[in-house]
Amino acid sequence: MPAATTNKPAYAVFSTAIGRCALVWRGGFIIGASLPEADDPRLRARLARRFARPEEREPPEFVAEAIALVRRLLAGEKLDLADIELDLSGCSDFERAVYAAARAIPCGETRTYGELAEAIGQPGAAQAVGLALGRNPVPIVVPCHRILAASGRSGGFSAPGGVATKFRMLQIEGAVRPGAPSLFETLPLAVRPA
């Protein structure tokens, strides 16, 4: 386990293949992440609202290692980020169960909201799963982009960039439904990502 450093949240902004992202940590755990905003000032403002004015700092080793993994994943490398230690103590038991099930989805695969609800023993709770994923404090590390509506449509995406960001991340991962053709082979041409 990483050594604790302070109880005040801190963050680091870094470049990736999809734009500038951020990881937020407190003590020895990642507590948040942010996908790219239109520019760095907006990214920092979003972090200040979500995490009670965290300090921008040089990342300690465990955060630098997490940043390297996120960069590699967003550059197209098939990686599992499940070893990145998170503090989700501010989330409900239901949300933590949803996030754990989402983290179990392999890179390059997708599930539906209903399948995730079944995976946590809550069949019929697809809408509640969607709401929990909309509150995901650690997008990318908790890969909420891998969850789709039953129809194969996006089902929404509350992170900056919305559905376009979701589909871009899925395209980078070469996403497929288990036993199905590439997600992007099944989309009508009008909605395929560029």
PDB file of N, CA, C and O in Angstrom, residues 118-186:
ATOM      1  N   GLU A 118     -27.139  -7.275 -12.934  1.00  0.00           N
ATOM      2  CA  GLU A 118     -27.165  -8.710 -12.610  1.00  0.00           C
ATOM      3  C   GLU A 118     -25.861  -9.141 -11.942  1.00  0.00           C
ATOM      4  O   GLU A 118     -25.881  -9.938 -11.009  1.00  0.00           O
ATOM      5  N   ALA A 119     -24.746  -8.609 -12.409  1.00  0.00           N
ATOM      6  CA  ALA A 119     -23.440  -8.989 -11.857  1.00  0.00           C
ATOM      7  C   ALA A 119     -23.316  -8.635 -10.378  1.00  0.00           C
ATOM      8  O   ALA A 119     -22.588  -9.300  -9.647  1.00  0.00           O
ATOM      9  N   ILE A 120     -24.029  -7.606  -9.932  1.00  0.00           N
ATOM     10  CA  ILE A 120     -23.952  -7.220  -8.513  1.00  0.00           C
ATOM     11  C   ILE A 120     -25.136  -7.773  -7.719  1.00  0.00           C
ATOM     12  O   ILE A 120     -25.356  -7.380  -6.575  1.00  0.00           O
ATOM     13  N   GLY A 121     -25.904  -8.667  -8.354  1.00  0.00           N
ATOM     14  CA  GLY A 121     -27.025  -9.286  -7.654  1.00  0.00           C
ATOM     15  C   GLY A 121     -28.246  -8.405  -7.536  1.00  0.00           C
ATOM     16  O   GLY A 121     -29.062  -8.587  -6.631  1.00  0.00           O
ATOM     17  N   GLN A 122     -28.378  -7.419  -8.432  1.00  0.00           N
ATOM     18  CA  GLN A 122     -29.511  -6.491  -8.397  1.00  0.00           C
ATOM     19  C   GLN A 122     -30.219  -6.467  -9.754  1.00  0.00           C
ATOM     20  O   GLN A 122     -30.325  -5.409 -10.390  1.00  0.00           O
ATOM     21  N   PRO A 123     -30.712  -7.637 -10.239  1.00  0.00           N
ATOM     22  CA  PRO A 123     -31.396  -7.617 -11.541  1.00  0.00           C
ATOM     23  C   PRO A 123     -32.554  -6.630 -11.508  1.00  0.00           C
ATOM     24  O   PRO A 123     -33.230  -6.482 -10.502  1.00  0.00           O
ATOM     25  N   GLY A 124     -32.720  -5.927 -12.603  1.00  0.00           N
ATOM     26  CA  GLY A 124     -33.765  -4.913 -12.663  1.00  0.00           C
ATOM     27  C   GLY A 124     -33.313  -3.541 -12.213  1.00  0.00           C
ATOM     28  O   GLY A 124     -34.085  -2.588 -12.255  1.00  0.00           O
ATOM     29  N   ALA A 125     -32.067  -3.418 -11.786  1.00  0.00           N
ATOM     30  CA  ALA A 125     -31.568  -2.130 -11.286  1.00  0.00           C
ATOM     31  C   ALA A 125     -30.700  -1.410 -12.327  1.00  0.00           C
ATOM     32  O   ALA A 125     -29.820  -0.643 -11.973  1.00  0.00           O
ATOM     33  N   ALA A 126     -30.972  -1.653 -13.611  1.00  0.00           N
ATOM     34  CA  ALA A 126     -30.144  -1.047 -14.665  1.00  0.00           C
ATOM     35  C   ALA A 126     -30.121   0.477 -14.573  1.00  0.00           C
ATOM     36  O   ALA A 126     -29.064   1.095 -14.737  1.00  0.00           O
ATOM     37  N   GLN A 127     -31.259   1.083 -14.294  1.00  0.00           N
ATOM     38  CA  GLN A 127     -31.300   2.553 -14.202  1.00  0.00           C
ATOM     39  C   GLN A 127     -30.469   3.043 -13.020  1.00  0.00           C
ATOM     40  O   GLN A 127     -29.734   4.025 -13.132  1.00  0.00           O
ATOM     41  N   ALA A 128     -30.545   2.359 -11.894  1.00  0.00           N
ATOM     42  CA  ALA A 128     -29.749   2.737 -10.719  1.00  0.00           C
ATOM     43  C   ALA A 128     -28.261   2.565 -11.009  1.00  0.00           C
ATOM     44  O   ALA A 128     -27.433   3.374 -10.566  1.00  0.00           O
ATOM     45  N   VAL A 129     -27.914   1.530 -11.773  1.00  0.00           N
ATOM     46  CA  VAL A 129     -26.518   1.338 -12.185  1.00  0.00           C
ATOM     47  C   VAL A 129     -26.067   2.524 -13.029  1.00  0.00           C
ATOM     48  O   VAL A 129     -24.978   3.071 -12.823  1.00  0.00           O
ATOM     49  N   GLY A 130     -26.910   2.949 -13.968  1.00  0.00           N
ATOM     50  CA  GLY A 130     -26.579   4.102 -14.803  1.00  0.00           C
ATOM     51  C   GLY A 130     -26.360   5.365 -13.984  1.00  0.00           C
ATOM     52  O   GLY A 130     -25.434   6.129 -14.235  1.00  0.00           O
ATOM     53  N   LEU A 131     -27.214   5.569 -12.984  1.00  0.00           N
ATOM     54  CA  LEU A 131     -27.056   6.748 -12.123  1.00  0.00           C
ATOM     55  C   LEU A 131     -25.758   6.675 -11.326  1.00  0.00           C
ATOM     56  O   LEU A 131     -25.047   7.676 -11.186  1.00  0.00           O
ATOM     57  N   ALA A 132     -25.430   5.485 -10.819  1.00  0.00           N
ATOM     58  CA  ALA A 132     -24.176   5.318 -10.075  1.00  0.00           C
ATOM     59  C   ALA A 132     -22.984   5.592 -10.975  1.00  0.00           C
ATOM     60  O   ALA A 132     -22.030   6.270 -10.569  1.00  0.00           O
ATOM     61  N   LEU A 133     -23.031   5.101 -12.206  1.00  0.00           N
ATOM     62  CA  LEU A 133     -21.917   5.339 -13.133  1.00  0.00           C
ATOM     63  C   LEU A 133     -21.815   6.813 -13.497  1.00  0.00           C
ATOM     64  O   LEU A 133     -20.713   7.328 -13.726  1.00  0.00           O
ATOM     65  N   GLY A 134     -22.930   7.521 -13.527  1.00  0.00           N
ATOM     66  CA  GLY A 134     -22.908   8.955 -13.777  1.00  0.00           C
ATOM     67  C   GLY A 134     -22.222   9.734 -12.665  1.00  0.00           C
ATOM     68  O   GLY A 134     -21.778  10.860 -12.871  1.00  0.00           O
ATOM     69  N   ARG A 135     -22.132   9.139 -11.477  1.00  0.00           N
ATOM     70  CA  ARG A 135     -21.454   9.777 -10.336  1.00  0.00           C
ATOM     71  C   ARG A 135     -20.038   9.232 -10.137  1.00  0.00           C
ATOM     72  O   ARG A 135     -19.384   9.566  -9.138  1.00  0.00           O
ATOM     73  N   ASN A 136     -19.580   8.396 -11.043  1.00  0.00           N
ATOM     74  CA  ASN A 136     -18.260   7.769 -10.935  1.00  0.00           C
ATOM     75  C   ASN A 136     -17.180   8.834 -10.692  1.00  0.00           C
ATOM     76  O   ASN A 136     -16.931   9.664 -11.559  1.00  0.00           O
ATOM     77  N   PRO A 137     -16.519   8.809  -9.533  1.00  0.00           N
ATOM     78  CA  PRO A 137     -15.492   9.818  -9.267  1.00  0.00           C
ATOM     79  C   PRO A 137     -14.156   9.540  -9.970  1.00  0.00           C
ATOM     80  O   PRO A 137     -13.302  10.410 -10.016  1.00  0.00           O
ATOM     81  N   VAL A 138     -14.002   8.339 -10.524  1.00  0.00           N
ATOM     82  CA  VAL A 138     -12.705   7.943 -11.079  1.00  0.00           C
ATOM     83  C   VAL A 138     -12.852   7.372 -12.494  1.00  0.00           C
ATOM     84  O   VAL A 138     -12.497   6.217 -12.755  1.00  0.00           O
ATOM     85  N   PRO A 139     -13.408   8.171 -13.446  1.00  0.00           N
ATOM     86  CA  PRO A 139     -13.514   7.639 -14.802  1.00  0.00           C
ATOM     87  C   PRO A 139     -12.137   7.254 -15.337  1.00  0.00           C
ATOM     88  O   PRO A 139     -11.141   7.825 -14.929  1.00  0.00           O
ATOM     89  N   ILE A 140     -12.104   6.315 -16.177  1.00  0.00           N
ATOM     90  CA  ILE A 140     -10.935   5.651 -16.745  1.00  0.00           C
ATOM     91  C   ILE A 140     -10.531   4.501 -15.825  1.00  0.00           C
ATOM     92  O   ILE A 140     -10.516   3.361 -16.249  1.00  0.00           O
ATOM     93  N   VAL A 141     -10.214   4.791 -14.564  1.00  0.00           N
ATOM     94  CA  VAL A 141      -9.803   3.737 -13.638  1.00  0.00           C
ATOM     95  C   VAL A 141     -11.008   2.848 -13.329  1.00  0.00           C
ATOM     96  O   VAL A 141     -10.890   1.624 -13.278  1.00  0.00           O
ATOM     97  N   VAL A 142     -12.170   3.447 -13.107  1.00  0.00           N
ATOM     98  CA  VAL A 142     -13.437   2.724 -13.083  1.00  0.00           C
ATOM     99  C   VAL A 142     -14.018   2.951 -14.477  1.00  0.00           C
ATOM    100  O   VAL A 142     -14.510   4.029 -14.775  1.00  0.00           O
ATOM    101  N   PRO A 143     -13.905   1.959 -15.360  1.00  0.00           N
ATOM    102  CA  PRO A 143     -14.175   2.177 -16.791  1.00  0.00           C
ATOM    103  C   PRO A 143     -15.660   2.237 -17.147  1.00  0.00           C
ATOM    104  O   PRO A 143     -16.199   1.359 -17.831  1.00  0.00           O
ATOM    105  N   CYS A 144     -16.331   3.283 -16.714  1.00  0.00           N
ATOM    106  CA  CYS A 144     -17.763   3.434 -16.981  1.00  0.00           C
ATOM    107  C   CYS A 144     -18.042   3.570 -18.476  1.00  0.00           C
ATOM    108  O   CYS A 144     -19.161   3.313 -18.917  1.00  0.00           O
ATOM    109  N   HIS A 145     -17.010   3.900 -19.254  1.00  0.00           N
ATOM    110  CA  HIS A 145     -17.204   3.999 -20.706  1.00  0.00           C
ATOM    111  C   HIS A 145     -17.489   2.640 -21.334  1.00  0.00           C
ATOM    112  O   HIS A 145     -17.980   2.568 -22.451  1.00  0.00           O
ATOM    113  N   ARG A 146     -17.225   1.547 -20.634  1.00  0.00           N
ATOM    114  CA  ARG A 146     -17.448   0.195 -21.168  1.00  0.00           C
ATOM    115  C   ARG A 146     -18.871  -0.300 -20.960  1.00  0.00           C
ATOM    116  O   ARG A 146     -19.186  -1.425 -21.303  1.00  0.00           O
ATOM    117  N   ILE A 147     -19.746   0.541 -20.416  1.00  0.00           N
ATOM    118  CA  ILE A 147     -21.118   0.142 -20.154  1.00  0.00           C
ATOM    119  C   ILE A 147     -22.033   0.826 -21.171  1.00  0.00           C
ATOM    120  O   ILE A 147     -21.994   2.046 -21.328  1.00  0.00           O
ATOM    121  N   LEU A 148     -22.868   0.008 -21.838  1.00  0.00           N
ATOM    122  CA  LEU A 148     -23.758   0.504 -22.889  1.00  0.00           C
ATOM    123  C   LEU A 148     -25.205   0.183 -22.554  1.00  0.00           C
ATOM    124  O   LEU A 148     -25.479  -0.684 -21.731  1.00  0.00           O
ATOM    125  N   ALA A 149     -26.112   0.850 -23.240  1.00  0.00           N
ATOM    126  CA  ALA A 149     -27.532   0.520 -23.126  1.00  0.00           C
ATOM    127  C   ALA A 149     -27.771  -0.837 -23.792  1.00  0.00           C
ATOM    128  O   ALA A 149     -26.964  -1.296 -24.610  1.00  0.00           O
ATOM    129  N   ALA A 150     -28.876  -1.469 -23.466  1.00  0.00           N
ATOM    130  CA  ALA A 150     -29.178  -2.803 -23.994  1.00  0.00           C
ATOM    131  C   ALA A 150     -29.211  -2.822 -25.518  1.00  0.00           C
ATOM    132  O   ALA A 150     -28.857  -3.812 -26.140  1.00  0.00           O
ATOM    133  N   SER A 151     -29.582  -1.731 -26.128  1.00  0.00           N
ATOM    134  CA  SER A 151     -29.667  -1.650 -27.588  1.00  0.00           C
ATOM    135  C   SER A 151     -28.300  -1.547 -28.251  1.00  0.00           C
ATOM    136  O   SER A 151     -28.206  -1.552 -29.469  1.00  0.00           O
ATOM    137  N   GLY A 152     -27.239  -1.434 -27.459  1.00  0.00           N
ATOM    138  CA  GLY A 152     -25.912  -1.219 -28.014  1.00  0.00           C
ATOM    139  C   GLY A 152     -25.588   0.255 -28.176  1.00  0.00           C
ATOM    140  O   GLY A 152     -24.485   0.624 -28.549  1.00  0.00           O
ATOM    141  N   ARG A 153     -26.563   1.111 -27.879  1.00  0.00           N
ATOM    142  CA  ARG A 153     -26.328   2.560 -27.947  1.00  0.00           C
ATOM    143  C   ARG A 153     -25.522   2.993 -26.730  1.00  0.00           C
ATOM    144  O   ARG A 153     -25.334   2.238 -25.790  1.00  0.00           O
ATOM    145  N   SER A 154     -25.093   4.227 -26.767  1.00  0.00           N
ATOM    146  CA  SER A 154     -24.182   4.720 -25.733  1.00  0.00           C
ATOM    147  C   SER A 154     -24.763   4.681 -24.334  1.00  0.00           C
ATOM    148  O   SER A 154     -24.053   4.413 -23.375  1.00  0.00           O
ATOM    149  N   GLY A 155     -26.035   5.019 -24.182  1.00  0.00           N
ATOM    150  CA  GLY A 155     -26.611   5.093 -22.846  1.00  0.00           C
ATOM    151  C   GLY A 155     -26.206   6.355 -22.116  1.00  0.00           C
ATOM    152  O   GLY A 155     -26.485   6.519 -20.952  1.00  0.00           O
ATOM    153  N   GLY A 156     -25.528   7.277 -22.798  1.00  0.00           N
ATOM    154  CA  GLY A 156     -25.099   8.524 -22.179  1.00  0.00           C
ATOM    155  C   GLY A 156     -23.700   8.420 -21.607  1.00  0.00           C
ATOM    156  O   GLY A 156     -23.123   7.344 -21.495  1.00  0.00           O
ATOM    157  N   PHE A 157     -23.160   9.571 -21.273  1.00  0.00           N
ATOM    158  CA  PHE A 157     -21.829   9.642 -20.679  1.00  0.00           C
ATOM    159  C   PHE A 157     -21.688  11.024 -20.089  1.00  0.00           C
ATOM    160  O   PHE A 157     -21.708  12.027 -20.804  1.00  0.00           O
ATOM    161  N   SER A 158     -21.559  11.104 -18.765  1.00  0.00           N
ATOM    162  CA  SER A 158     -21.595  12.399 -18.087  1.00  0.00           C
ATOM    163  C   SER A 158     -20.247  13.111 -18.040  1.00  0.00           C
ATOM    164  O   SER A 158     -20.173  14.251 -17.623  1.00  0.00           O
ATOM    165  N   ALA A 159     -19.186  12.456 -18.473  1.00  0.00           N
ATOM    166  CA  ALA A 159     -17.862  13.078 -18.446  1.00  0.00           C
ATOM    167  C   ALA A 159     -17.748  14.136 -19.541  1.00  0.00           C
ATOM    168  O   ALA A 159     -18.537  14.137 -20.490  1.00  0.00           O
ATOM    169  N   PRO A 160     -16.769  15.037 -19.419  1.00  0.00           N
ATOM    170  CA  PRO A 160     -16.568  16.034 -20.474  1.00  0.00           C
ATOM    171  C   PRO A 160     -16.434  15.367 -21.839  1.00  0.00           C
ATOM    172  O   PRO A 160     -15.839  14.301 -21.972  1.00  0.00           O
ATOM    173  N   GLY A 161     -17.038  15.979 -22.835  1.00  0.00           N
ATOM    174  CA  GLY A 161     -17.005  15.418 -24.182  1.00  0.00           C
ATOM    175  C   GLY A 161     -18.154  14.473 -24.449  1.00  0.00           C
ATOM    176  O   GLY A 161     -18.396  14.081 -25.587  1.00  0.00           O
ATOM    177  N   GLY A 162     -18.875  14.072 -23.398  1.00  0.00           N
ATOM    178  CA  GLY A 162     -20.057  13.248 -23.543  1.00  0.00           C
ATOM    179  C   GLY A 162     -19.819  11.959 -24.313  1.00  0.00           C
ATOM    180  O   GLY A 162     -18.763  11.330 -24.221  1.00  0.00           O
ATOM    181  N   VAL A 163     -20.818  11.576 -25.091  1.00  0.00           N
ATOM    182  CA  VAL A 163     -20.806  10.307 -25.818  1.00  0.00           C
ATOM    183  C   VAL A 163     -19.632  10.227 -26.795  1.00  0.00           C
ATOM    184  O   VAL A 163     -19.076   9.152 -27.005  1.00  0.00           O
ATOM    185  N   ALA A 164     -19.233  11.343 -27.389  1.00  0.00           N
ATOM    186  CA  ALA A 164     -18.099  11.312 -28.325  1.00  0.00           C
ATOM    187  C   ALA A 164     -16.838  10.817 -27.620  1.00  0.00           C
ATOM    188  O   ALA A 164     -16.073  10.019 -28.180  1.00  0.00           O
ATOM    189  N   THR A 165     -16.618  11.261 -26.385  1.00  0.00           N
ATOM    190  CA  THR A 165     -15.459  10.794 -25.613  1.00  0.00           C
ATOM    191  C   THR A 165     -15.601   9.311 -25.303  1.00  0.00           C
ATOM    192  O   THR A 165     -14.641   8.548 -25.419  1.00  0.00           O
ATOM    193  N   LYS A 166     -16.791   8.889 -24.912  1.00  0.00           N
ATOM    194  CA  LYS A 166     -17.043   7.478 -24.605  1.00  0.00           C
ATOM    195  C   LYS A 166     -16.697   6.609 -25.811  1.00  0.00           C
ATOM    196  O   LYS A 166     -15.957   5.632 -25.700  1.00  0.00           O
ATOM    197  N   PHE A 167     -17.228   6.963 -26.995  1.00  0.00           N
ATOM    198  CA  PHE A 167     -16.966   6.165 -28.183  1.00  0.00           C
ATOM    199  C   PHE A 167     -15.501   6.226 -28.608  1.00  0.00           C
ATOM    200  O   PHE A 167     -14.952   5.242 -29.093  1.00  0.00           O
ATOM    201  N   ARG A 168     -14.866   7.347 -28.387  1.00  0.00           N
ATOM    202  CA  ARG A 168     -13.434   7.432 -28.722  1.00  0.00           C
ATOM    203  C   ARG A 168     -12.629   6.469 -27.855  1.00  0.00           C
ATOM    204  O   ARG A 168     -11.731   5.779 -28.332  1.00  0.00           O
ATOM    205  N   MET A 169     -12.950   6.423 -26.564  1.00  0.00           N
ATOM    206  CA  MET A 169     -12.245   5.519 -25.661  1.00  0.00           C
ATOM    207  C   MET A 169     -12.517   4.061 -26.037  1.00  0.00           C
ATOM    208  O   MET A 169     -11.607   3.226 -26.026  1.00  0.00           O
ATOM    209  N   LEU A 170     -13.758   3.740 -26.372  1.00  0.00           N
ATOM    210  CA  LEU A 170     -14.088   2.381 -26.792  1.00  0.00           C
ATOM    211  C   LEU A 170     -13.376   2.010 -28.095  1.00  0.00           C
ATOM    212  O   LEU A 170     -12.914   0.877 -28.256  1.00  0.00           O
ATOM    213  N   GLN A 171     -13.288   2.963 -28.998  1.00  0.00           N
ATOM    214  CA  GLN A 171     -12.592   2.706 -30.260  1.00  0.00           C
ATOM    215  C   GLN A 171     -11.109   2.449 -30.012  1.00  0.00           C
ATOM    216  O   GLN A 171     -10.531   1.529 -30.592  1.00  0.00           O
ATOM    217  N   ILE A 172     -10.495   3.220 -29.136  1.00  0.00           N
ATOM    218  CA  ILE A 172      -9.081   3.008 -28.791  1.00  0.00           C
ATOM    219  C   ILE A 172      -8.883   1.594 -28.255  1.00  0.00           C
ATOM    220  O   ILE A 172      -7.891   0.938 -28.567  1.00  0.00           O
ATOM    221  N   GLU A 173      -9.846   1.117 -27.456  1.00  0.00           N
ATOM    222  CA  GLU A 173      -9.743  -0.216 -26.868  1.00  0.00           C
ATOM    223  C   GLU A 173     -10.129  -1.335 -27.842  1.00  0.00           C
ATOM    224  O   GLU A 173      -9.983  -2.505 -27.513  1.00  0.00           O
ATOM    225  N   GLY A 174     -10.655  -0.981 -29.038  1.00  0.00           N
ATOM    226  CA  GLY A 174     -11.120  -2.001 -29.966  1.00  0.00           C
ATOM    227  C   GLY A 174     -12.303  -2.761 -29.392  1.00  0.00           C
ATOM    228  O   GLY A 174     -12.383  -3.987 -29.493  1.00  0.00           O
ATOM    229  N   ALA A 175     -13.223  -2.043 -28.779  1.00  0.00           N
ATOM    230  CA  ALA A 175     -14.312  -2.642 -28.010  1.00  0.00           C
ATOM    231  C   ALA A 175     -15.192  -3.584 -28.813  1.00  0.00           C
ATOM    232  O   ALA A 175     -15.541  -3.310 -29.960  1.00  0.00           O
ATOM    233  N   VAL A 176     -15.537  -4.694 -28.163  1.00  0.00           N
ATOM    234  CA  VAL A 176     -16.472  -5.671 -28.723  1.00  0.00           C
ATOM    235  C   VAL A 176     -17.389  -6.153 -27.604  1.00  0.00           C
ATOM    236  O   VAL A 176     -17.031  -6.125 -26.435  1.00  0.00           O
ATOM    237  N   ARG A 177     -18.575  -6.583 -27.992  1.00  0.00           N
ATOM    238  CA  ARG A 177     -19.447  -7.304 -27.074  1.00  0.00           C
ATOM    239  C   ARG A 177     -18.986  -8.747 -27.147  1.00  0.00           C
ATOM    240  O   ARG A 177     -18.657  -9.242 -28.221  1.00  0.00           O
ATOM    241  N   PRO A 178     -18.919  -9.461 -26.043  1.00  0.00           N
ATOM    242  CA  PRO A 178     -18.489 -10.856 -26.098  1.00  0.00           C
ATOM    243  C   PRO A 178     -19.296 -11.643 -27.139  1.00  0.00           C
ATOM    244  O   PRO A 178     -20.513 -11.581 -27.167  1.00  0.00           O
ATOM    245  N   GLY A 179     -18.582 -12.319 -28.059  1.00  0.00           N
ATOM    246  CA  GLY A 179     -19.217 -13.121 -29.099  1.00  0.00           C
ATOM    247  C   GLY A 179     -19.831 -12.314 -30.217  1.00  0.00           C
ATOM    248  O   GLY A 179     -20.623 -12.839 -30.993  1.00  0.00           O
ATOM    249  N   ALA A 180     -19.496 -11.040 -30.332  1.00  0.00           N
ATOM    250  CA  ALA A 180     -20.087 -10.176 -31.347  1.00  0.00           C
ATOM    251  C   ALA A 180     -18.995  -9.509 -32.168  1.00  0.00           C
ATOM    252  O   ALA A 180     -17.836  -9.472 -31.760  1.00  0.00           O
ATOM    253  N   PRO A 181     -19.361  -8.941 -33.343  1.00  0.00           N
ATOM    254  CA  PRO A 181     -18.368  -8.188 -34.109  1.00  0.00           C
ATOM    255  C   PRO A 181     -17.978  -6.916 -33.368  1.00  0.00           C
ATOM    256  O   PRO A 181     -18.599  -6.550 -32.370  1.00  0.00           O
ATOM    257  N   SER A 182     -16.976  -6.241 -33.862  1.00  0.00           N
ATOM    258  CA  SER A 182     -16.545  -4.977 -33.268  1.00  0.00           C
ATOM    259  C   SER A 182     -17.742  -4.069 -33.064  1.00  0.00           C
ATOM    260  O   SER A 182     -18.642  -4.008 -33.904  1.00  0.00           O
ATOM    261  N   LEU A 183     -17.777  -3.383 -31.956  1.00  0.00           N
ATOM    262  CA  LEU A 183     -18.856  -2.452 -31.659  1.00  0.00           C
ATOM    263  C   LEU A 183     -19.060  -1.485 -32.816  1.00  0.00           C
ATOM    264  O   LEU A 183     -20.173  -1.153 -33.176  1.00  0.00           O
ATOM    265  N   PHE A 184     -17.985  -1.073 -33.448  1.00  0.00           N
ATOM    266  CA  PHE A 184     -18.069  -0.064 -34.484  1.00  0.00           C
ATOM    267  C   PHE A 184     -18.462  -0.645 -35.832  1.00  0.00           C
ATOM    268  O   PHE A 184     -18.880   0.072 -36.719  1.00  0.00           O
ATOM    269  N   GLU A 185     -18.405  -1.966 -35.984  1.00  0.00           N
ATOM    270  CA  GLU A 185     -18.913  -2.608 -37.185  1.00  0.00           C
ATOM    271  C   GLU A 185     -20.435  -2.667 -37.170  1.00  0.00           C
ATOM    272  O   GLU A 185     -21.073  -2.772 -38.194  1.00  0.00           O
ATOM    273  N   THR A 186     -21.030  -2.604 -35.973  1.00  0.00           N
ATOM    274  CA  THR A 186     -22.480  -2.726 -35.843  1.00  0.00           C
ATOM    275  C   THR A 186     -23.188  -1.375 -35.804  1.00  0.00           C
ATOM    276  O   THR A 186     -24.403  -1.326 -35.912  1.00  0.00           O
TER     277      THR A 186
END
